[in-house]
Coordinates of C-alpha atoms in Angstrom, one line a residue:
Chain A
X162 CA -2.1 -50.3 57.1
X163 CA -4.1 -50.7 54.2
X164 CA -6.0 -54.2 52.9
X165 CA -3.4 -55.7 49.9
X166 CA -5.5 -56.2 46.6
X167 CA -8.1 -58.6 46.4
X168 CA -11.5 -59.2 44.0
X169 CA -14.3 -59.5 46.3
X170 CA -17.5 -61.9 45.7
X171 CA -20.8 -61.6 47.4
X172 CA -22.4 -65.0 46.5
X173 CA -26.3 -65.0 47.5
X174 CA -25.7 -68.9 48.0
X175 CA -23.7 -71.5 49.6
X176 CA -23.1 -73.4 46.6
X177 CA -21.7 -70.2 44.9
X178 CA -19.9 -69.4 47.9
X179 CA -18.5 -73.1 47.8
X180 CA -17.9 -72.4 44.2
X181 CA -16.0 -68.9 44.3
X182 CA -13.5 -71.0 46.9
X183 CA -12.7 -73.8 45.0
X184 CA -12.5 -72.1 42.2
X185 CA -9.8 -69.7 43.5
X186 CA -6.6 -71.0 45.2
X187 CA -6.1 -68.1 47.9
X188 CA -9.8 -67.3 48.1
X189 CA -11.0 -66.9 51.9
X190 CA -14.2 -66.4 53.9
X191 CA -15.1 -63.3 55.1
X192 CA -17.8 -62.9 58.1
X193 CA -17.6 -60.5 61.0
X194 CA -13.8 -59.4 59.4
X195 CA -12.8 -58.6 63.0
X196 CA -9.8 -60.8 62.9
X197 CA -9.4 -61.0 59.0
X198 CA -9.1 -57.6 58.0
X199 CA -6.9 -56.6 60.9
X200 CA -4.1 -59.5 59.6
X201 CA -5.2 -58.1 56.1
X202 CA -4.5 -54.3 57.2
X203 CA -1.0 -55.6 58.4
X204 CA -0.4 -57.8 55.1
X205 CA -0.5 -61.0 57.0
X206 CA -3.1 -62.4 55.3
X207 CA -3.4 -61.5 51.3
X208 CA -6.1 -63.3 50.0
X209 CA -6.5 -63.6 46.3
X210 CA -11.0 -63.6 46.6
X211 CA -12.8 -62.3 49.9
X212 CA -16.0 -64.9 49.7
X213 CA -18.3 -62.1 51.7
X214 CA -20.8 -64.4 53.5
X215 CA -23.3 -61.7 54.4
X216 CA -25.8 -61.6 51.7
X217 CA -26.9 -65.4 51.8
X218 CA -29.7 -65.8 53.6
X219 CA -30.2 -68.1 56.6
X220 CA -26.6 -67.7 58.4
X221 CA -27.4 -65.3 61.1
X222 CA -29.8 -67.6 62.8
X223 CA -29.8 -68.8 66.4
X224 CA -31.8 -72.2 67.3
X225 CA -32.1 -74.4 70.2
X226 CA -33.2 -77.5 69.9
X227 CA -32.8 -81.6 70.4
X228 CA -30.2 -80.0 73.5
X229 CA -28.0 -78.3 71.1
X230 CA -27.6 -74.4 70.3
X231 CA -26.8 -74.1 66.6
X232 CA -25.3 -70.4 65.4
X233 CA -25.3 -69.3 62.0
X234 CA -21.8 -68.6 60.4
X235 CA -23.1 -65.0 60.5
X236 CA -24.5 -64.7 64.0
X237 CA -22.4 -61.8 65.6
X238 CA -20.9 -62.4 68.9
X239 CA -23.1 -59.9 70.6
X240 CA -26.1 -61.4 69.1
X241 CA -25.3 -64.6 70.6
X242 CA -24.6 -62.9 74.1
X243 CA -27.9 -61.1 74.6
X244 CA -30.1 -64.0 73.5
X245 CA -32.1 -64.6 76.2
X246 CA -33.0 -67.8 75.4
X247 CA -29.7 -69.3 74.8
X248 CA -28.5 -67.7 78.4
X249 CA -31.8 -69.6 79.9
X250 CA -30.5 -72.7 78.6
X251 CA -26.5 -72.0 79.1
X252 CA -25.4 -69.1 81.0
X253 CA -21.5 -69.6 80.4
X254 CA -21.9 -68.7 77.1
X255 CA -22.9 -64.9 78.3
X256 CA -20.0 -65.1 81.0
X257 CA -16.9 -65.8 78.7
X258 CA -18.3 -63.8 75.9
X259 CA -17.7 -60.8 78.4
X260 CA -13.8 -61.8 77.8
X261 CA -14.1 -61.7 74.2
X262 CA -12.3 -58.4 73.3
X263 CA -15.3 -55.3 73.6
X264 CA -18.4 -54.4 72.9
X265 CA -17.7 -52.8 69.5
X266 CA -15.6 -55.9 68.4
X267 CA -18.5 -58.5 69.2
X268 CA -20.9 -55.9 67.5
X269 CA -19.3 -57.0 64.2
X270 CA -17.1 -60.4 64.9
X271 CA -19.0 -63.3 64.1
X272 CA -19.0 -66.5 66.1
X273 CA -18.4 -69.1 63.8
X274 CA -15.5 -66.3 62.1
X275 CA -13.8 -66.6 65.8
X276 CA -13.9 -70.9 65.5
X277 CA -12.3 -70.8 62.5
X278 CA -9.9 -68.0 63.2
X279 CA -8.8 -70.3 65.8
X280 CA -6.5 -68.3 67.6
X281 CA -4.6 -70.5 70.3
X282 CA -5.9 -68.1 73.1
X283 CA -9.3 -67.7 72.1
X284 CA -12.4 -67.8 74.3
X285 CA -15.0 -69.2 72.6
X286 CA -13.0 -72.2 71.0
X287 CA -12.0 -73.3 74.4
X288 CA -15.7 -72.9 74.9
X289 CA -16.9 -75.1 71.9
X290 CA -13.9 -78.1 73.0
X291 CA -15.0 -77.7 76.9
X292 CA -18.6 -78.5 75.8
X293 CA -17.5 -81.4 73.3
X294 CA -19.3 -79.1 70.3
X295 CA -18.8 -79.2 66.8
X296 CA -18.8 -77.3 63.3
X297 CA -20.8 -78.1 60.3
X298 CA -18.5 -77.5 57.3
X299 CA -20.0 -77.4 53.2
X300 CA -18.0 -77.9 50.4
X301 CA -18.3 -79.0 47.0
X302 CA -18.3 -82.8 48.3
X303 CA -21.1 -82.3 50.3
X304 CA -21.6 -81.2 54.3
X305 CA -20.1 -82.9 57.2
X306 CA -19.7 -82.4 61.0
X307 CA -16.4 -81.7 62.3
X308 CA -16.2 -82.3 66.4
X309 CA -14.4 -79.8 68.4
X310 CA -11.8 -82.4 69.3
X311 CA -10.6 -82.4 65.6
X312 CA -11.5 -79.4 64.3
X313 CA -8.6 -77.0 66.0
X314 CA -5.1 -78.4 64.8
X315 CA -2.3 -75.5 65.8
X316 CA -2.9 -71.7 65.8
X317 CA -5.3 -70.3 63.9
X318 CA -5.1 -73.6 61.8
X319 CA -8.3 -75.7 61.5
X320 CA -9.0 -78.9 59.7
X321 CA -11.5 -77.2 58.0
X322 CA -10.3 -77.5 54.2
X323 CA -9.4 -74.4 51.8
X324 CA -13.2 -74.6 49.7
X325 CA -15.2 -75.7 52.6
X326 CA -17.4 -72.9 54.5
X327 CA -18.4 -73.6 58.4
X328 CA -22.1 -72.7 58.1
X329 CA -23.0 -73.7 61.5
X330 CA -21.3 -74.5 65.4
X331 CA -22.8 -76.7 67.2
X332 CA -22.9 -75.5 71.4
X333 CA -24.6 -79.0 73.1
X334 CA -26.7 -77.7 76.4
X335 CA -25.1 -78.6 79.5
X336 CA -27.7 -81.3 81.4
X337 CA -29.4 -80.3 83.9
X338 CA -27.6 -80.5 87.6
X339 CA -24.2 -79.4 85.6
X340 CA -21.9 -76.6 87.0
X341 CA -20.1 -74.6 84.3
X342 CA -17.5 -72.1 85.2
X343 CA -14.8 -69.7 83.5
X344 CA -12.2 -67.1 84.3
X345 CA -8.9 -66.2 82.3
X346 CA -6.3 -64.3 83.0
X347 CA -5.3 -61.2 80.5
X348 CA -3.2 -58.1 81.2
X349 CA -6.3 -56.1 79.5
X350 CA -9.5 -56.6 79.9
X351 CA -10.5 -57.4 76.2
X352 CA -7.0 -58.8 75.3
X353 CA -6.7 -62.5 74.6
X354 CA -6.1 -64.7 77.6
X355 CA -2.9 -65.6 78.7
X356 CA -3.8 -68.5 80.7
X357 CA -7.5 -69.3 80.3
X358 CA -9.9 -72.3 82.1
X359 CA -13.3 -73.6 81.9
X360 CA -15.0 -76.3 84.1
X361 CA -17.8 -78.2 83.6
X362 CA -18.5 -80.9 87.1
X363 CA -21.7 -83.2 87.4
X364 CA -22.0 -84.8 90.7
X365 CA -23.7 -87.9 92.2
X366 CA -25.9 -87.9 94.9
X367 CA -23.5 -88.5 97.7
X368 CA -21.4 -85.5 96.7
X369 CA -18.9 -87.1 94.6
X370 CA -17.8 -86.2 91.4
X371 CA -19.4 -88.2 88.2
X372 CA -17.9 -85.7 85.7
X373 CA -15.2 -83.2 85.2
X374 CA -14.6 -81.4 81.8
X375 CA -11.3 -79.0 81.5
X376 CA -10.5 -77.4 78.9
X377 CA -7.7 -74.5 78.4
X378 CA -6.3 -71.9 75.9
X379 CA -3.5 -69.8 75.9
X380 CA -1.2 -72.3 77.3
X381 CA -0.6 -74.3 74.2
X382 CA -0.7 -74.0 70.2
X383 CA -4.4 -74.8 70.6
X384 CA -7.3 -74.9 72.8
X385 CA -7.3 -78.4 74.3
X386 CA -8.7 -80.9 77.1
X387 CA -7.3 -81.4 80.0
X388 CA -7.7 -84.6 80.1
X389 CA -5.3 -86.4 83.3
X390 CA -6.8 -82.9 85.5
X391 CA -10.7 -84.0 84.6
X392 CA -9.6 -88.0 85.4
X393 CA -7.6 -86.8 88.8
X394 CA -11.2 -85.2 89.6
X395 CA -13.5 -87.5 88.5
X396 CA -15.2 -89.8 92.2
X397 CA -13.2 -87.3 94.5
X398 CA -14.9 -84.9 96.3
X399 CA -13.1 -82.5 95.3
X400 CA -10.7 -81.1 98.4
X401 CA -7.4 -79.5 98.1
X402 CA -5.2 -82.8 97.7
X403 CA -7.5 -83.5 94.6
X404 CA -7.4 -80.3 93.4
X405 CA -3.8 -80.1 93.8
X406 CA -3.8 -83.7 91.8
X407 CA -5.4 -82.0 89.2
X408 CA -3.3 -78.8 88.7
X409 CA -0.3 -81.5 88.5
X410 CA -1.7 -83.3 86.4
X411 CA -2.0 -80.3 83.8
X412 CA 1.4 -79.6 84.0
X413 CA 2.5 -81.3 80.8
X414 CA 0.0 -79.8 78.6
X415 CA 1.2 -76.1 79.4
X416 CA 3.6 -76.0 76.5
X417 CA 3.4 -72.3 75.1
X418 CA 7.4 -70.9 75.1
X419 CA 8.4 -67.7 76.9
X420 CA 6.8 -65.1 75.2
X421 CA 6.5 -60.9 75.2
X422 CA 3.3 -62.1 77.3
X423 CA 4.5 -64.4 79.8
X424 CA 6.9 -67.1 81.0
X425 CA 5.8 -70.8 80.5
X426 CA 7.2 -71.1 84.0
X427 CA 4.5 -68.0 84.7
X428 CA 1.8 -70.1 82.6
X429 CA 1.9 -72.8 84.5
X430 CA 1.3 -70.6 87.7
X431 CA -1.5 -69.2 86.4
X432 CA -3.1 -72.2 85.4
X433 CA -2.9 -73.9 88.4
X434 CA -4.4 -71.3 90.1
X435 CA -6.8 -71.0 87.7
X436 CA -8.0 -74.6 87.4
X437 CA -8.7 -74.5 91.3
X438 CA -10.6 -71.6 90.9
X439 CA -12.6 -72.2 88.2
X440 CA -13.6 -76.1 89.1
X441 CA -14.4 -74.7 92.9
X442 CA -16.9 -72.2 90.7
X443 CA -18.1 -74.5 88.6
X444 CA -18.4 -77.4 91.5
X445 CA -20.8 -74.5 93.7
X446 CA -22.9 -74.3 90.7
X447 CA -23.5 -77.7 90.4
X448 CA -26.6 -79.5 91.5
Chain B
X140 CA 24.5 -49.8 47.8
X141 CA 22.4 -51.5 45.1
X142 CA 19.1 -52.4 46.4
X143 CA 16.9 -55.5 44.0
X144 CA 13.7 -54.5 43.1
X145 CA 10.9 -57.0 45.4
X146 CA 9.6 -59.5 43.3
X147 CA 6.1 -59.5 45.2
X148 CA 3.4 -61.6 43.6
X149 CA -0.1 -59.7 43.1
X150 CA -2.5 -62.0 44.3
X151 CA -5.5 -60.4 42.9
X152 CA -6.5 -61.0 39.2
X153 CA -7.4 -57.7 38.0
X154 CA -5.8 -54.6 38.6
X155 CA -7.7 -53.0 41.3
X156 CA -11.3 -54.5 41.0
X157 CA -13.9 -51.9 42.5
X158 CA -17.5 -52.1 43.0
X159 CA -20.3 -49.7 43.4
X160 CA -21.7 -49.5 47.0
X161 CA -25.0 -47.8 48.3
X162 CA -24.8 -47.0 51.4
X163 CA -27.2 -44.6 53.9
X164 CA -24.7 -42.5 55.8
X165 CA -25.9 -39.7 58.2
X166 CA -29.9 -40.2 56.7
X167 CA -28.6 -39.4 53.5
X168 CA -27.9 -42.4 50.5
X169 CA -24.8 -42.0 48.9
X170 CA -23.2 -44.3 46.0
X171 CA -20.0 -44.1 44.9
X172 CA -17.2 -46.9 42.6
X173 CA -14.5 -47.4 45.0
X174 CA -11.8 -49.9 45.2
X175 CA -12.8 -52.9 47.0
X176 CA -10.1 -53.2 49.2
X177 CA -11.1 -49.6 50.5
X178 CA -11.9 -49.5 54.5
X179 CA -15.0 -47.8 55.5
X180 CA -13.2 -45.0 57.4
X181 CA -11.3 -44.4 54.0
X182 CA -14.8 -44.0 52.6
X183 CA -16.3 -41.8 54.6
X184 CA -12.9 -39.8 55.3
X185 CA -12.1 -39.6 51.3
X186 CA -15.2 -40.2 49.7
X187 CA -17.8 -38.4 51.6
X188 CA -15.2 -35.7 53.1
X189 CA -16.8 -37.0 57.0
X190 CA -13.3 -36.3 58.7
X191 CA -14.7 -36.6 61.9
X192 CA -14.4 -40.2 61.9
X193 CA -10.8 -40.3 63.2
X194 CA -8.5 -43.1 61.8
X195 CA -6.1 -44.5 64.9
X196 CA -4.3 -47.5 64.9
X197 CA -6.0 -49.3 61.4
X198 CA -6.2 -52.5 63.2
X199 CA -9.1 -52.4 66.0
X200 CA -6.8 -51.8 69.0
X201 CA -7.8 -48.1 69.3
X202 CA -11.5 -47.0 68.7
X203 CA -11.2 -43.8 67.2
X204 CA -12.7 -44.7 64.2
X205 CA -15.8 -46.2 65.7
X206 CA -18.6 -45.7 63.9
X207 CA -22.5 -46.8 64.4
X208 CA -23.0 -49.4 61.6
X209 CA -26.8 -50.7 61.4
X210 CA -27.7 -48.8 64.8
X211 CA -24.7 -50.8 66.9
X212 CA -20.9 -49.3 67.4
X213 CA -18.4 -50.9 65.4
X214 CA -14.7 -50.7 64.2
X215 CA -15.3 -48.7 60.8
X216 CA -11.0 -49.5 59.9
X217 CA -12.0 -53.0 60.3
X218 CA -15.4 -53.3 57.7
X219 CA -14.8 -53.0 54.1
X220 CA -16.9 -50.3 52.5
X221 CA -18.1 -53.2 50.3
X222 CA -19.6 -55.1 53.6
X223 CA -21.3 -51.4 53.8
X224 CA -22.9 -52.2 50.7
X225 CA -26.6 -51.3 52.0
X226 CA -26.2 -51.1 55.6
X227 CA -26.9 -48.1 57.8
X228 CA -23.6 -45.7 58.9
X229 CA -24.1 -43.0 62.0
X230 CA -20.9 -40.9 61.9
X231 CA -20.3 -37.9 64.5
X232 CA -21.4 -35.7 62.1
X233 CA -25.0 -36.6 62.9
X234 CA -25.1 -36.1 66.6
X235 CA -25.2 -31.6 66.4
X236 CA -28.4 -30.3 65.5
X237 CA -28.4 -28.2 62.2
X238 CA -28.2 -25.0 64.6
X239 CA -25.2 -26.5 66.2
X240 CA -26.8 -27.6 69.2
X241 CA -24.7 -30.5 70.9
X242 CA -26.0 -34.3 71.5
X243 CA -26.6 -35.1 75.5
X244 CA -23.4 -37.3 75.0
X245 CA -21.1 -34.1 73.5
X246 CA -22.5 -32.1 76.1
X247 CA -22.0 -34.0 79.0
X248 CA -18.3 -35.1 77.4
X249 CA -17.8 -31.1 77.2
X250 CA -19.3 -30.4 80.5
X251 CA -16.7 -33.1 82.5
X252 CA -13.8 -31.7 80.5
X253 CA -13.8 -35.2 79.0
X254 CA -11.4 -34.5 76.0
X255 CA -8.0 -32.9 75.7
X256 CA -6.6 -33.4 72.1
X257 CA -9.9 -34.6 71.1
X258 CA -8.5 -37.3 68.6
X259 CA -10.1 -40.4 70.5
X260 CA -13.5 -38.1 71.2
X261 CA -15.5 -39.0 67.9
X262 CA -15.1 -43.1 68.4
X263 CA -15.6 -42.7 72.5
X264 CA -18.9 -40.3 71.6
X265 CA -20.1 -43.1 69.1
X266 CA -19.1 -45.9 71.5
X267 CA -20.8 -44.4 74.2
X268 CA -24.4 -43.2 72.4
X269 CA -24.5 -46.9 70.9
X270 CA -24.7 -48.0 75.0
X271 CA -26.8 -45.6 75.6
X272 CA -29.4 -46.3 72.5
X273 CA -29.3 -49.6 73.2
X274 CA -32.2 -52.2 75.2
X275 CA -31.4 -52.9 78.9
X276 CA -29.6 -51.7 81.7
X277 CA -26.7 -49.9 81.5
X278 CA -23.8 -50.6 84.4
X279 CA -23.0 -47.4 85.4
X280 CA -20.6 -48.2 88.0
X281 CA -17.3 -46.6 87.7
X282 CA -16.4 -50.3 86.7
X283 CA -19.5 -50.8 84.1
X284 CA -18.6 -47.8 82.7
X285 CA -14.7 -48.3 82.2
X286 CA -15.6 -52.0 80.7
X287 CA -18.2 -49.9 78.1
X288 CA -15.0 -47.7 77.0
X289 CA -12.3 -50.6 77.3
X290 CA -12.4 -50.7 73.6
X291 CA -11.2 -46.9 73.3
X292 CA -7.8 -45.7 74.0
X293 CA -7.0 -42.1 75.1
X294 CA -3.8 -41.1 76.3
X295 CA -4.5 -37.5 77.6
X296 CA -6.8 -37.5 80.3
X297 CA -6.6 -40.9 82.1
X298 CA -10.4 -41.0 82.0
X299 CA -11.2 -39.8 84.8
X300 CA -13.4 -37.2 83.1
X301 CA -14.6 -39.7 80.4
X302 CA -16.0 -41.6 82.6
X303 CA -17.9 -38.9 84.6
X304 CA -18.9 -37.7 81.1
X305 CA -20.4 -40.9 80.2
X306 CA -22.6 -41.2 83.7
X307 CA -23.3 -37.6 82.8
X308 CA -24.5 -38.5 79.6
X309 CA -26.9 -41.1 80.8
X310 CA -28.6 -38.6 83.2
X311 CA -29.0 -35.8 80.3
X312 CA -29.8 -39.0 78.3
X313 CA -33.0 -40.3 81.3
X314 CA -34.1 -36.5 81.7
X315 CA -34.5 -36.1 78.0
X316 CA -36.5 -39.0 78.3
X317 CA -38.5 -37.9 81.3
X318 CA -39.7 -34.8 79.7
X319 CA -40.6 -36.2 76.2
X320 CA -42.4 -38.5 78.2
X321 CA -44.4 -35.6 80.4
X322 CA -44.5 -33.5 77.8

């Protein structure tokens, strides 16, 4: 249970930090290492450079502004939690980081680390595709923003390429009058969710529905929209037929096999119950 | 039975690279060469001869090997001692006074009976004084208090005891407080 060999770089800059990737097939980025070095303690991951991301200076800032939270790659998931500005502005953040593993973990795991790790039953993923975020990813051609939608591809792959770093993930700000709501289920509180939901309703003025954003993890090989469930919702008011409409209408996307966890047939169960749940949540919050 | 040799490719390109790290553990700055790949509980076990920093599990599941790092509890089998490089480590070696007088936390966790074997007691003590040295309000519902130690197995005494410890431990913790405050 020890790390296999590796050389280790500390760049003080991005551009060496793009450098030391490119430059060494193998090489990977090393943040919070709350999900790296575990899979490098069990020789599942064996990288031939560890690009440590920590001494460059500027990555573990939080901002807010033109309605969009930007993290730092190294922001720590605790930091981000207790920022009392960023729960002013979107609370839900602060309510499914409680369901990222514990205290300890998000001491040292970094947001941006957990994005890219992309496990397929990941909170804050489903968070970022719920929200329609994004990433910004640097490499040696230059920056570019990668949207939630294309950034998560299977487990813990991302479209993020081998010598690009993600120095930034985008969380927009909810509008004002939106209801945002999550809950998972997990056999451990702290584990990763076996069936997870979040909601995001707007309504009109007479009560209705104008939008409805799903979005799911653990019930696939990636987080993902649910996106016949939000149109089953979308003008209804949202009683039990329509809710009912929109648990159907979910059905197809729960494709995760039988696992040690959890029968798909079980998934499906739980995600149904959890999508009625979480979208009556999220529909009470809504203004 | 004839049993071929693994082939197994050696990703790294030198040997075993080290580095020197500097690190402040305890108050104290120590600096050692150690292998890169070297875990911060290997450090401080191995290098610095802290054995009270237990090693569990070597993947983040179990806690023992909690540490404070920088003033905040974290996983010291999952930080390299490189990331250490320059950053502040509180093992359970700080906690007793030089005449052996016990921390509010070890106290309380000895007055509740909170420990049988004792192997998980160093990453639940540092767990638990990083709660309590933190800002804000601590939940000290039974339920608060079992979701501050959910990262921190122990399969002895059920908790029960660990989590009357750790209320205990906030009261010693408030009185403390109290009186430095009167006095």
């Amino acid at each position: 249970m020890k790390p296999p060999l590796f050389d280790y770089a500390s760049p003080e800059t991005i551009a060496d930090a793009v450098s030391a990737l490119s430059s060494n097939p193998g090489a990977m980025v090393l943040a919070g290492g709350q999900s790296l070095v575990p899979a490098m303690n069990f020789r599942l991951a064996s990288p031939s450079v560890l690009v440590d991301l920590q001494r460059i200076p500027g990555l573990d800032t939080i901002s807010i502004d033109d309605g969009v939270i930007r993290v730092g790659a190294m922001v720590r998931h605790r930091d981000l939690e207790l920022d009392d500005a960023v729960n002013a502005v979107h609370p839900l953040i602060r309510e499914v980081m409680a369901h990222v593993a514990h205290v300890p973990i998000r001491n040292r795991g970094t947001v941006v680390g957990s994005l890219c790790h992309a496990d397929a039953a990941a909170e804050m993923p489903l968070l970022l595709v719920l929200t329609d975020g994004a990433v910004k990813a640097v490499g040696p051609k230059g920056e570019r923003i990668i949207a939630a939608r294309d950034l998560f591809q299977f487990h813990m792959t991302t479209t993020r390429d081998a010598d690009e770093i993600v120095t930034e993930a985008h969380f927009p700000v909810p509008g004002t009058g939106a209801g945002l709501a999550f809950d998972e289920f997990a056999r451990r509180h702290g584990d990763y969710a076996i069936a997870a939901i979040g909601a995001l309703i707007e309504k009109n003025g007479d009560g209705t529905v104008s939008r409805a954003a799903l979005a799911a993890c653990g019930i696939g090989d990636r987080p993902t929209r649910l996106a016949a469930s939000e149109a089953a919702l979308t003008g209804t008011r949202l009683d039990d037929a329509d809710l009912e409409a929109a648990v159907r209408a979910a059905r197809d996307e729960i494709t995760a096999p039988d696992d040690m966890h959890a029968t798909n047939a079980y998934r499906k169960h739980l995600t149904g119950a959890l999508i009625k749940r979480v979208v009556a949540a999220a529909a009470a919050r809504a203004k | 039975m004839t049993q071929r040799v693994a082939n197994v490719p050696v990703n790294a390109v030198s040997p075993d690279p080290t580095a020197t790290v500097r690190l402040h553990v305890n108050g104290e700055e120590v600096e050692r060469t150690v292998s890169v790949r070297m875990l911060l509980s290997d450090f401080l076990r191995h290098e610095l001869g802290l054995t009270g920093t237990h090693v569990g599990c070597e993947h983040g599941v179990c806690g023992a090997c909690t540490v404070m790092i920088d003033g905040r509890a974290g996983r010291s089998c999952l930080t390299l001692a490189v990331q250490a490089n320059g950053h502040e480590i509180r093992t359970v070696e700080s906690l007793a006074g030089p005449e052996g007088d016990l921390h509010p936390v070890q106290e309380a966790f000895k007055d509740c009976h909170a420990l049988q074997c004792g192997y998980c007691t160093p990453g639940m003590i540092m767990n638990v004084v990083s709660h309590l040295e933190a800002d804000g309000d601590l939940d000290l519902t039974d339920e608060g208090i079992r979701d501050m130690l959910s990262g921190n197995l122990c399969r002895c005494t059920g908790y029960l005891n660990i989590v009357s410890a750790v209320r205990r431990a906030a009261e010693l913790t408030e009185q403390s407080h109290t009186e430095q405050a009167g006095g």
